[in-house]
CSV table of C-alpha atoms and ligand atoms in Angstrom, one decimal:
chain,number,residue,atom,x,y,z
A,105,MET,CA,-16.9,25.1,-15.8
A,106,LYS,CA,-13.9,23.4,-14.4
A,107,LYS,CA,-11.0,22.8,-17.0
A,108,ILE,CA,-9.7,19.2,-16.1
A,109,ALA,CA,-6.0,17.8,-17.4
A,110,VAL,CA,-5.9,14.2,-17.5
A,111,LEU,CA,-2.3,13.0,-17.8
A,112,GLY,CA,-2.2,9.0,-18.3
A,113,CYS,CA,-5.8,9.6,-20.4
A,114,THR,CA,-5.6,6.2,-22.0
A,115,GLY,CA,-5.5,4.1,-19.0
A,116,SER,CA,-7.9,2.7,-16.5
A,117,ILE,CA,-8.3,5.6,-14.2
A,118,GLY,CA,-7.8,8.1,-17.1
A,119,SER,CA,-10.7,6.8,-19.3
A,120,GLN,CA,-12.8,6.6,-16.6
A,121,THR,CA,-12.2,10.2,-15.9
A,122,LEU,CA,-12.7,11.0,-19.7
A,123,ASP,CA,-15.9,8.9,-18.8
A,124,ILE,CA,-17.1,11.4,-15.9
A,125,VAL,CA,-16.6,14.2,-18.1
A,126,ARG,CA,-18.2,12.8,-21.3
A,127,HIS,CA,-21.7,12.5,-19.1
A,128,ALA,CA,-20.9,16.1,-17.6
A,129,ARG,CA,-20.1,18.1,-20.3
A,130,ASP,CA,-21.9,21.2,-18.7
A,131,ARG,CA,-19.5,21.0,-15.7
A,132,PHE,CA,-16.0,20.0,-17.3
A,133,SER,CA,-13.9,20.9,-20.4
A,134,VAL,CA,-10.6,19.2,-21.1
A,135,ALA,CA,-7.4,21.4,-21.1
A,136,ALA,CA,-4.8,18.8,-21.6
A,137,LEU,CA,-4.4,15.2,-22.4
A,138,SER,CA,-1.2,12.9,-21.7
A,139,CYS,CA,-0.3,9.2,-22.5
A,140,GLY,CA,2.7,6.9,-22.8
A,141,SER,CA,2.7,5.7,-26.2
A,142,ASN,CA,-0.9,5.3,-27.4
A,143,ALA,CA,-0.8,8.0,-30.1
A,144,ALA,CA,-3.9,6.9,-31.6
A,145,GLU,CA,-6.2,6.5,-28.9
A,146,LEU,CA,-4.9,9.8,-27.7
A,147,ALA,CA,-5.6,11.5,-31.1
A,148,ALA,CA,-9.1,10.0,-30.9
A,149,LEU,CA,-9.8,11.5,-27.3
A,150,ALA,CA,-8.3,14.6,-28.1
A,151,GLU,CA,-10.8,15.3,-30.7
A,152,GLU,CA,-13.7,14.2,-29.0
A,153,PHE,CA,-13.2,16.1,-26.1
A,154,ASP,CA,-11.9,19.2,-28.4
A,155,CYS,CA,-8.4,19.2,-26.9
A,156,LYS,CA,-5.4,21.4,-28.1
A,157,LEU,CA,-2.7,20.7,-25.7
A,158,LEU,CA,-1.2,16.9,-25.9
A,159,GLY,CA,1.8,15.0,-24.5
A,160,ILE,CA,3.1,11.6,-25.2
A,161,ALA,CA,6.4,10.2,-23.6
A,162,ASP,CA,7.3,7.9,-26.5
A,163,GLU,CA,9.4,10.0,-29.0
A,164,ASN,CA,9.0,7.1,-31.5
A,165,LYS,CA,5.3,7.9,-31.4
A,166,LEU,CA,5.4,11.7,-31.9
A,167,GLY,CA,5.0,11.8,-35.9
A,168,GLU,CA,2.0,9.6,-36.0
A,169,LEU,CA,0.5,11.7,-33.1
A,170,ARG,CA,1.4,15.0,-35.1
A,171,SER,CA,-0.3,13.5,-38.4
A,172,ALA,CA,-3.6,12.2,-36.3
A,173,ALA,CA,-3.8,15.6,-34.6
A,174,PRO,CA,-2.2,18.4,-36.9
A,175,ASP,CA,-4.0,21.3,-35.0
A,176,ALA,CA,-2.5,20.1,-31.4
A,177,ASP,CA,0.3,21.7,-29.4
A,178,ILE,CA,2.3,18.7,-29.2
A,179,TYR,CA,5.0,17.9,-26.2
A,180,CYS,CA,6.9,14.8,-26.1
A,181,GLY,CA,9.0,13.0,-23.8
A,182,ASP,CA,8.8,12.8,-19.9
A,183,ALA,CA,9.2,16.6,-19.7
A,184,ALA,CA,5.8,16.6,-21.7
A,185,LEU,CA,4.4,15.4,-18.0
A,186,GLU,CA,5.7,18.7,-16.2
A,187,THR,CA,4.5,21.3,-18.8
A,188,LEU,CA,0.8,19.6,-19.2
A,189,ALA,CA,0.8,19.4,-15.3
A,190,ALA,CA,1.6,23.4,-15.3
A,191,CYS,CA,-1.2,24.3,-17.9
A,192,ASP,CA,-4.2,26.2,-18.2
A,193,ALA,CA,-6.1,23.6,-16.0
A,194,ASP,CA,-7.9,24.0,-12.5
A,195,ILE,CA,-7.9,20.4,-11.8
A,196,VAL,CA,-4.9,18.5,-12.8
A,197,VAL,CA,-5.7,14.4,-12.6
A,198,ILE,CA,-2.5,12.6,-12.5
A,199,ALA,CA,-3.5,9.1,-13.7
A,200,VAL,CA,0.1,8.0,-15.0
A,201,VAL,CA,1.6,4.5,-13.7
A,202,GLY,CA,4.6,4.6,-11.5
A,203,MET,CA,7.1,6.8,-9.9
A,204,ILE,CA,7.4,9.0,-13.2
A,205,GLY,CA,4.3,10.9,-12.1
A,206,LEU,CA,6.0,12.4,-9.2
A,207,ARG,CA,7.4,14.8,-11.7
A,208,ALA,CA,4.1,15.8,-12.9
A,209,VAL,CA,2.7,16.2,-9.2
A,210,LEU,CA,5.6,18.6,-8.3
A,211,ALA,CA,5.1,20.8,-11.5
A,212,ALA,CA,1.4,20.7,-10.7
A,213,LEU,CA,1.9,21.9,-7.2
A,214,ASP,CA,4.3,24.4,-8.1
A,215,ALA,CA,2.1,26.0,-10.4
A,216,GLY,CA,-0.7,26.0,-7.6
A,217,LYS,CA,-3.2,23.6,-9.2
A,218,ILE,CA,-5.6,21.2,-7.7
A,219,VAL,CA,-4.0,17.7,-8.2
A,220,ALA,CA,-6.5,14.8,-8.2
A,221,LEU,CA,-4.2,12.0,-7.7
A,222,ALA,CA,-4.4,8.4,-8.5
A,223,ASN,CA,-0.7,7.6,-9.3
A,224,LYS,CA,0.6,6.4,-5.6
A,225,GLU,CA,4.0,5.7,-6.6
A,226,SER,CA,4.7,9.3,-6.3
A,227,LEU,CA,3.8,9.8,-2.5
A,228,VAL,CA,5.3,6.6,-1.8
A,229,ALA,CA,8.9,7.6,-3.1
A,230,GLY,CA,8.6,11.3,-2.8
A,231,GLY,CA,6.1,11.9,-0.1
A,232,ALA,CA,8.0,14.2,2.2
A,233,LEU,CA,9.0,16.5,-0.7
A,234,VAL,CA,5.5,16.4,-1.7
A,235,LYS,CA,4.6,17.7,1.7
A,236,ARG,CA,7.0,20.4,1.3
A,237,TYR,CA,5.6,21.7,-2.0
A,238,LEU,CA,2.1,21.7,-0.2
A,239,GLU,CA,3.4,24.3,2.3
A,240,ARG,CA,4.1,26.7,-0.6
A,241,GLY,CA,0.8,26.3,-2.6
A,242,GLY,CA,-1.8,23.7,-4.6
A,243,GLU,CA,-3.7,21.1,-2.9
A,244,ILE,CA,-4.0,17.1,-3.4
A,245,ARG,CA,-7.3,15.2,-3.7
A,246,PRO,CA,-7.2,11.8,-3.1
A,247,VAL,CA,-8.4,9.0,-6.0
A,248,ASP,CA,-7.2,5.9,-4.9
A,249,SER,CA,-10.7,4.8,-3.8
A,250,GLU,CA,-9.4,3.9,-0.1
A,251,HIS,CA,-8.0,7.2,0.4
A,252,SER,CA,-10.9,9.0,-0.8
A,253,ALA,CA,-12.9,6.8,1.7
A,254,VAL,CA,-10.8,8.1,4.3
A,255,TRP,CA,-11.0,11.6,3.0
A,256,GLN,CA,-14.5,11.8,2.7
A,257,ALA,CA,-14.8,10.2,6.3
A,258,LEU,CA,-13.1,12.9,7.8
A,259,GLN,CA,-15.1,15.6,6.4
A,260,GLY,CA,-16.3,17.9,9.3
A,261,GLU,CA,-13.7,16.0,12.0
A,262,LYS,CA,-10.8,17.6,13.5
A,263,GLU,CA,-9.1,14.8,14.6
A,264,HIS,CA,-8.7,11.1,14.0
A,265,LYS,CA,-7.5,8.2,15.9
A,266,ARG,CA,-6.8,5.1,13.5
A,267,ILE,CA,-7.1,4.5,10.0
A,268,ILE,CA,-8.2,1.2,8.6
A,269,LEU,CA,-7.9,0.1,5.3
A,270,THR,CA,-9.9,-2.4,3.6
A,271,ALA,CA,-8.3,-4.5,1.0
A,272,SER,CA,-10.0,-7.0,-1.4
A,273,GLY,CA,-7.0,-9.7,-1.1
A,274,GLY,CA,-6.6,-9.9,-4.6
A,275,PRO,CA,-7.1,-13.1,-6.8
A,276,PHE,CA,-5.2,-15.5,-4.7
A,277,CYS,CA,-6.4,-14.2,-1.1
A,278,PHE,CA,-8.0,-18.1,-1.1
A,279,ALA,CA,-6.0,-19.9,-3.4
A,280,ASP,CA,-4.3,-22.8,-1.6
A,281,GLY,CA,-0.5,-24.3,-2.2
A,282,PRO,CA,2.2,-22.2,-3.5
A,283,LEU,CA,2.4,-19.0,-5.5
A,284,ASP,CA,5.6,-19.5,-7.4
A,285,GLY,CA,3.6,-20.9,-10.5
A,286,VAL,CA,1.3,-18.0,-10.9
A,287,THR,CA,1.2,-16.4,-14.7
A,288,PRO,CA,0.8,-12.8,-15.6
A,289,GLU,CA,-2.6,-13.6,-16.7
A,290,GLN,CA,-3.6,-15.0,-13.6
A,291,ALA,CA,-2.2,-12.2,-11.4
A,292,VAL,CA,-3.9,-9.4,-13.5
A,293,ALA,CA,-7.3,-11.0,-13.2
A,294,HIS,CA,-8.5,-9.1,-10.2
A,295,PRO,CA,-11.9,-10.4,-8.9
A,296,ASN,CA,-13.8,-6.6,-8.1
A,297,TRP,CA,-11.6,-3.9,-10.3
A,298,ARG,CA,-10.4,-3.7,-14.1
A,299,MET,CA,-7.3,-1.8,-13.5
A,300,GLY,CA,-3.9,-1.5,-15.4
A,301,LYS,CA,-1.4,-4.3,-15.3
A,302,LYS,CA,1.0,-2.9,-12.7
A,303,ILE,CA,-1.7,-2.4,-10.0
A,304,SER,CA,-3.4,-5.4,-10.7
A,305,VAL,CA,-0.3,-7.2,-9.8
A,306,ASP,CA,0.7,-4.9,-6.9
A,307,SER,CA,-3.0,-6.0,-5.6
A,308,ALA,CA,-2.1,-9.8,-6.1
A,309,THR,CA,1.1,-9.7,-4.0
A,310,MET,CA,-0.5,-7.2,-1.6
A,311,MET,CA,2.3,-4.8,-2.5
A,312,ASN,CA,-0.8,-2.1,-3.7
A,313,LYS,CA,-1.9,-2.3,0.2
A,314,GLY,CA,1.7,-1.6,1.3
A,315,LEU,CA,1.9,1.5,-1.1
A,316,GLU,CA,-1.5,2.7,0.2
A,317,ILE,CA,-0.4,2.5,3.8
A,318,ILE,CA,2.3,4.6,2.8
A,319,GLU,CA,0.4,6.9,0.6
A,320,ALA,CA,-2.2,7.4,3.3
A,321,ARG,CA,0.7,8.4,6.1
A,322,TRP,CA,1.7,11.4,3.9
A,323,LEU,CA,-2.3,12.2,3.1
A,324,PHE,CA,-3.5,12.1,6.3
A,325,ASP,CA,-0.4,12.7,8.8
A,326,THR,CA,-0.4,9.5,10.7
A,327,GLU,CA,1.4,6.1,11.3
A,328,ASN,CA,-1.7,4.6,13.1
A,329,ILE,CA,-2.8,2.5,10.0
A,330,ASP,CA,-4.4,-1.0,9.6
A,331,TYR,CA,-5.9,-2.9,7.2
A,332,VAL,CA,-8.4,-5.8,6.7
A,333,ILE,CA,-9.5,-8.1,4.4
A,334,HIS,CA,-12.8,-7.3,3.0
A,335,PRO,CA,-13.4,-9.5,-0.2
A,336,GLU,CA,-16.5,-7.7,-1.5
A,337,SER,CA,-14.7,-4.5,-1.7
A,338,VAL,CA,-17.7,-2.6,-0.9
A,339,VAL,CA,-16.6,-0.9,2.4
A,340,HIS,CA,-13.8,1.3,0.9
A,341,SER,CA,-12.1,1.9,3.9
A,342,MET,CA,-12.7,3.3,7.8
A,343,VAL,CA,-11.7,6.0,10.3
A,344,GLU,CA,-12.1,5.5,13.9
A,345,PHE,CA,-12.2,8.4,16.3
A,346,ALA,CA,-11.3,9.0,20.1
A,347,ASP,CA,-14.8,8.1,21.3
A,348,GLY,CA,-14.7,4.6,19.7
A,349,SER,CA,-17.1,5.6,16.5
A,350,ILE,CA,-16.0,4.2,13.3
A,351,LYS,CA,-16.9,5.9,10.1
A,352,ALA,CA,-17.0,4.0,6.9
A,353,GLN,CA,-17.4,4.9,3.2
A,354,ALA,CA,-19.2,2.1,1.0
A,355,SER,CA,-20.7,1.8,-2.5
A,356,PHE,CA,-20.6,-0.7,-5.2
A,357,PRO,CA,-17.1,-0.6,-6.5
A,358,ASP,CA,-17.0,1.5,-9.4
A,359,MET,CA,-13.7,3.9,-9.6
A,360,ARG,CA,-16.0,6.8,-11.2
A,361,LEU,CA,-17.2,7.7,-7.7
A,362,PRO,CA,-13.9,8.5,-6.2
A,363,ILE,CA,-12.5,10.3,-9.4
A,364,GLN,CA,-15.5,12.2,-9.5
A,365,TYR,CA,-15.9,13.2,-5.9
A,366,ALA,CA,-12.1,14.2,-6.6
A,367,LEU,CA,-13.2,16.6,-9.2
A,368,THR,CA,-16.6,18.0,-7.7
A,369,TYR,CA,-15.4,18.2,-4.0
A,370,PRO,CA,-17.1,19.2,-1.6
A,371,GLU,CA,-20.3,18.1,-3.4
A,372,HIS,CA,-21.4,14.5,-4.0
A,373,ALA,CA,-22.6,15.3,-7.6
A,374,PRO,CA,-25.5,13.3,-9.2
A,375,ARG,CA,-24.2,10.5,-11.4
A,376,GLU,CA,-25.8,7.1,-12.6
A,377,TYR,CA,-24.7,4.4,-10.5
A,378,ARG,CA,-25.5,0.6,-9.4
A,379,PRO,CA,-27.0,1.0,-5.9
A,380,LEU,CA,-25.9,-1.9,-3.3
A,381,GLU,CA,-28.5,-4.0,-2.5
A,382,LEU,CA,-29.1,-5.5,1.0
A,383,PRO,CA,-28.4,-7.6,2.4
A,384,LEU,CA,-24.6,-7.4,1.7
A,385,GLY,CA,-22.9,-10.4,3.5
A,386,LEU,CA,-19.5,-8.5,3.9
A,387,ARG,CA,-16.8,-10.4,5.5
A,388,PHE,CA,-13.6,-8.6,7.1
A,389,LEU,CA,-11.1,-11.0,7.9
A,390,PRO,CA,-7.7,-10.9,9.2
A,391,PRO,CA,-4.9,-10.6,6.7
A,392,ASP,CA,-2.4,-13.7,6.1
A,393,GLU,CA,0.9,-11.6,6.3
A,394,ALA,CA,3.0,-14.8,6.4
A,395,ARG,CA,2.1,-15.7,3.1
A,396,PHE,CA,1.5,-12.0,1.8
A,397,PRO,CA,4.2,-9.9,3.8
A,398,ALA,CA,4.1,-6.9,1.6
A,399,PRO,CA,2.2,-4.6,3.8
A,400,LYS,CA,4.6,-5.3,6.8
A,401,LEU,CA,7.5,-4.4,4.5
A,402,ALA,CA,5.8,-1.5,3.7
A,403,LYS,CA,5.2,-0.6,7.3
A,404,ALA,CA,8.8,-1.3,8.1
A,405,ALA,CA,9.7,1.3,5.4
A,406,ILE,CA,7.4,4.0,7.1
A,407,ALA,CA,9.0,3.3,10.6
A,408,ALA,CA,12.9,3.3,8.8
A,409,GLY,CA,12.3,6.6,7.3
A,410,GLY,CA,14.6,8.4,5.2
A,411,SER,CA,14.8,6.2,1.5
A,412,ALA,CA,13.2,3.3,2.7
A,413,ALA,CA,10.0,3.7,0.8
A,414,LEU,CA,11.8,4.8,-2.2
A,415,THR,CA,13.6,1.6,-2.2
A,416,LEU,CA,10.8,-0.5,-1.5
A,417,ASN,CA,8.7,1.0,-4.8
A,418,ALA,CA,11.6,1.3,-7.0
A,419,ALA,CA,12.3,-2.4,-6.4
A,420,ASN,CA,8.9,-3.4,-6.7
A,421,GLU,CA,8.2,-1.2,-10.0
A,422,ALA,CA,11.3,-3.0,-11.4
A,423,ALA,CA,10.4,-6.3,-10.1
A,424,VAL,CA,6.7,-6.2,-11.4
A,425,ARG,CA,8.1,-5.2,-14.7
A,426,LEU,CA,10.4,-8.4,-14.7
A,427,PHE,CA,7.5,-10.5,-14.0
A,428,LEU,CA,5.0,-9.1,-16.6
A,429,GLU,CA,7.8,-9.9,-18.9
A,430,ARG,CA,8.0,-12.9,-17.5
A,431,LYS,CA,11.5,-13.3,-16.7
A,432,ILE,CA,11.1,-14.0,-12.4
A,433,LYS,CA,8.5,-15.9,-10.8
A,434,PHE,CA,5.6,-14.1,-8.8
A,435,THR,CA,7.4,-15.2,-5.6
A,436,ASP,CA,10.5,-13.4,-6.6
A,437,ILE,CA,8.7,-9.8,-6.6
A,438,ILE,CA,8.4,-9.7,-2.9
A,439,ASN,CA,11.7,-11.2,-2.4
A,440,ILE,CA,13.3,-8.7,-4.6
A,441,VAL,CA,11.8,-6.0,-2.7
A,442,SER,CA,12.9,-7.7,0.9
A,443,ASP,CA,16.4,-7.8,-0.4
A,444,ALA,CA,16.6,-4.1,-1.9
A,445,LEU,CA,15.2,-3.0,1.6
A,446,ASP,CA,18.2,-5.2,3.3
A,447,ARG,CA,20.7,-4.0,0.9
A,448,GLU,CA,20.1,-0.4,0.0
A,449,PRO,CA,21.5,2.4,2.2
A,450,ASN,CA,19.0,4.5,3.8
A,451,GLU,CA,19.6,7.8,2.8
A,452,THR,CA,18.0,11.3,3.3
A,453,LEU,CA,17.0,12.9,0.0
A,454,ASP,CA,15.8,16.1,0.2
A,455,SER,CA,15.9,17.2,-3.7
A,456,ALA,CA,13.5,15.8,-6.5
A,457,ALA,CA,17.0,15.5,-8.3
A,458,SER,CA,18.3,13.4,-6.0
A,459,ILE,CA,15.3,11.2,-5.5
A,460,PHE,CA,14.8,10.8,-9.2
A,461,SER,CA,18.5,9.3,-9.3
A,462,ALA,CA,18.2,7.0,-6.5
A,463,HIS,CA,14.9,5.4,-7.9
A,464,LYS,CA,16.7,5.2,-11.0
A,465,ARG,CA,19.9,3.7,-9.9
A,466,ILE,CA,17.8,1.1,-7.7
A,467,TYR,CA,15.4,0.4,-10.7
A,468,ASP,CA,18.4,0.0,-13.0
A,469,LYS,CA,20.3,-2.5,-10.8
A,470,ILE,CA,17.1,-4.8,-10.5
A,471,TYR,CA,15.7,-4.3,-14.0
A,472,LEU,CA,18.6,-4.0,-16.1
A,473,GLY,CA,21.0,-6.0,-13.5
A,474,THR,CA,23.6,-2.8,-13.5
B,594,NDP,P1,-2.8,1.8,-16.7
B,594,NDP,O1,-1.5,1.2,-16.9
B,594,NDP,O2,-4.4,1.6,-17.1
B,594,NDP,O3,-2.6,3.5,-17.3
B,594,NDP,C1,-1.5,4.2,-16.8
B,594,NDP,C2,-1.4,5.5,-18.0
B,594,NDP,O4,-0.4,6.2,-17.7
B,594,NDP,C3,-1.6,5.3,-19.4
B,594,NDP,O5,-2.6,6.4,-20.0
B,594,NDP,C4,-0.2,5.5,-19.7
B,594,NDP,O6,-0.3,5.8,-21.4
B,594,NDP,C5,0.2,6.6,-19.5
B,594,NDP,N1,1.7,6.5,-19.2
B,594,NDP,C6,2.6,5.5,-19.1
B,594,NDP,N2,3.8,6.2,-19.2
B,594,NDP,C7,3.6,7.2,-19.2
B,594,NDP,C8,4.6,8.6,-19.2
B,594,NDP,N3,5.8,8.2,-19.2
B,594,NDP,N4,4.2,9.9,-19.5
B,594,NDP,C9,3.0,9.9,-19.5
B,594,NDP,N5,1.8,8.9,-19.7
B,594,NDP,C10,2.3,7.5,-19.4
B,594,NDP,O7,-2.8,2.4,-15.3
B,594,NDP,P2,-3.9,2.9,-14.3
B,594,NDP,O8,-5.1,3.8,-14.5
B,594,NDP,O9,-4.6,1.3,-13.8
B,594,NDP,O10,-3.2,3.2,-12.9
B,594,NDP,C11,-2.6,4.3,-12.9
B,594,NDP,C12,-2.4,4.9,-11.3
B,594,NDP,O11,-3.1,5.1,-10.7
B,594,NDP,C13,-1.1,3.7,-10.8
B,594,NDP,O12,-0.2,4.5,-10.2
B,594,NDP,C14,-2.1,3.2,-9.9
B,594,NDP,O13,-1.6,2.7,-8.7
B,594,NDP,C15,-3.1,4.1,-9.5
B,594,NDP,N6,-4.5,3.8,-9.1
B,594,NDP,C16,-5.2,2.8,-10.3
B,594,NDP,C17,-6.5,2.5,-10.1
B,594,NDP,C18,-7.3,1.7,-11.2
B,594,NDP,O14,-8.4,1.3,-10.5
B,594,NDP,N7,-6.9,1.2,-11.9
B,594,NDP,C19,-7.0,2.7,-8.5
B,594,NDP,C20,-6.5,3.5,-7.6
B,594,NDP,C21,-5.1,3.7,-8.0
B,594,NDP,P3,-0.4,4.6,-22.8
B,594,NDP,O15,-1.6,3.9,-22.8
B,594,NDP,O16,0.2,5.2,-23.9
B,594,NDP,O17,1.0,3.3,-22.2
B,595,MG,MG1,-7.0,1.3,-3.6
């Protein structure tokens, strides 16, 4: 029986993780659950999974959570993530959205945990620091479908030559005309996946692929990473080897597969799934980087090193929030990120404190205009 902590349990990845537990009660139990502000849902999940250790970021919701879960041990504020990440769990699923996830990643690794990592902003902004923590203990298993695909393709392999990530292209891949009138509702309507709002906007701008290229750089220790548009989201990514062989991982698009693999690795445990039906009619198309430059910005940030990827991530988080609040246009998001990369100094940030403070400074400058 594996004990699982699910940080961000009320979101898209968190609830799919709990769905896996729901169907495999003989394999998994739930040691801790946390969310941002959805106290009612958290309390309901705590009851369903008999979990007595809870965290909630929003201090205004503490009273509501206390009344709804009177027997639970409850932690509050951003520090709750760190406490729960170091709890008595075998695997910590980090499914919170945004840079705040880095706090949980560092605390979980510090406690020697296996981290099933969905949160991508943590590796993008703090990849070098996370690697240093990994040298001391703990383990990261990717949950993001592309990185899970690469990880699966690499099983039994010693070396690899090139990683080829696939990208659906998002909702505007085949749209004609300018994108400046795109609304938040249109941007979050992803053709193949049901996800949280932030990653849905990232997919629409293609910044999601940019973040994933940086994520792959840290997970697989290579800068030889390309991407291809694959609108069907059936091949989740590929790895090329020195003899020209390419291994791909494919399945019907369903995040529960990579989540479960991170929980049951090295076993492909049985689950109910929708099989692929042949013929598949798959397309692999070149990206249009003039219209969607985000992956190019991400590659430039990798090449620049230092704090460039942190700047890209902080500017993107702030700009996506402004867009979702209808304060800027869809096309402003990438302009804001590109301006931040041009404007912000490229620093060497060695400590967690310096990383969080640089993130806050850049985020606040864009979101609050300070
Ligand atoms: P959602 O917006 O659906 O869920 C986010 C979760 O984080 C919610 O449970 C939310 O709680 C919680 N949360 C927010 N702030 C805090 C905080 N300060 N402390 C604790 N919990 C917090 O996001 P997704 O599930 O879509 O994405 C999560 C991460 O996984 C992102 O980094 C995303 O890029 C990545 N990812 C997602 C995929 C997907 O298919 N959805 C695929 C691959 C990666 P509340 O409900 O209370 O707000
Ligand atoms: Mg992905």
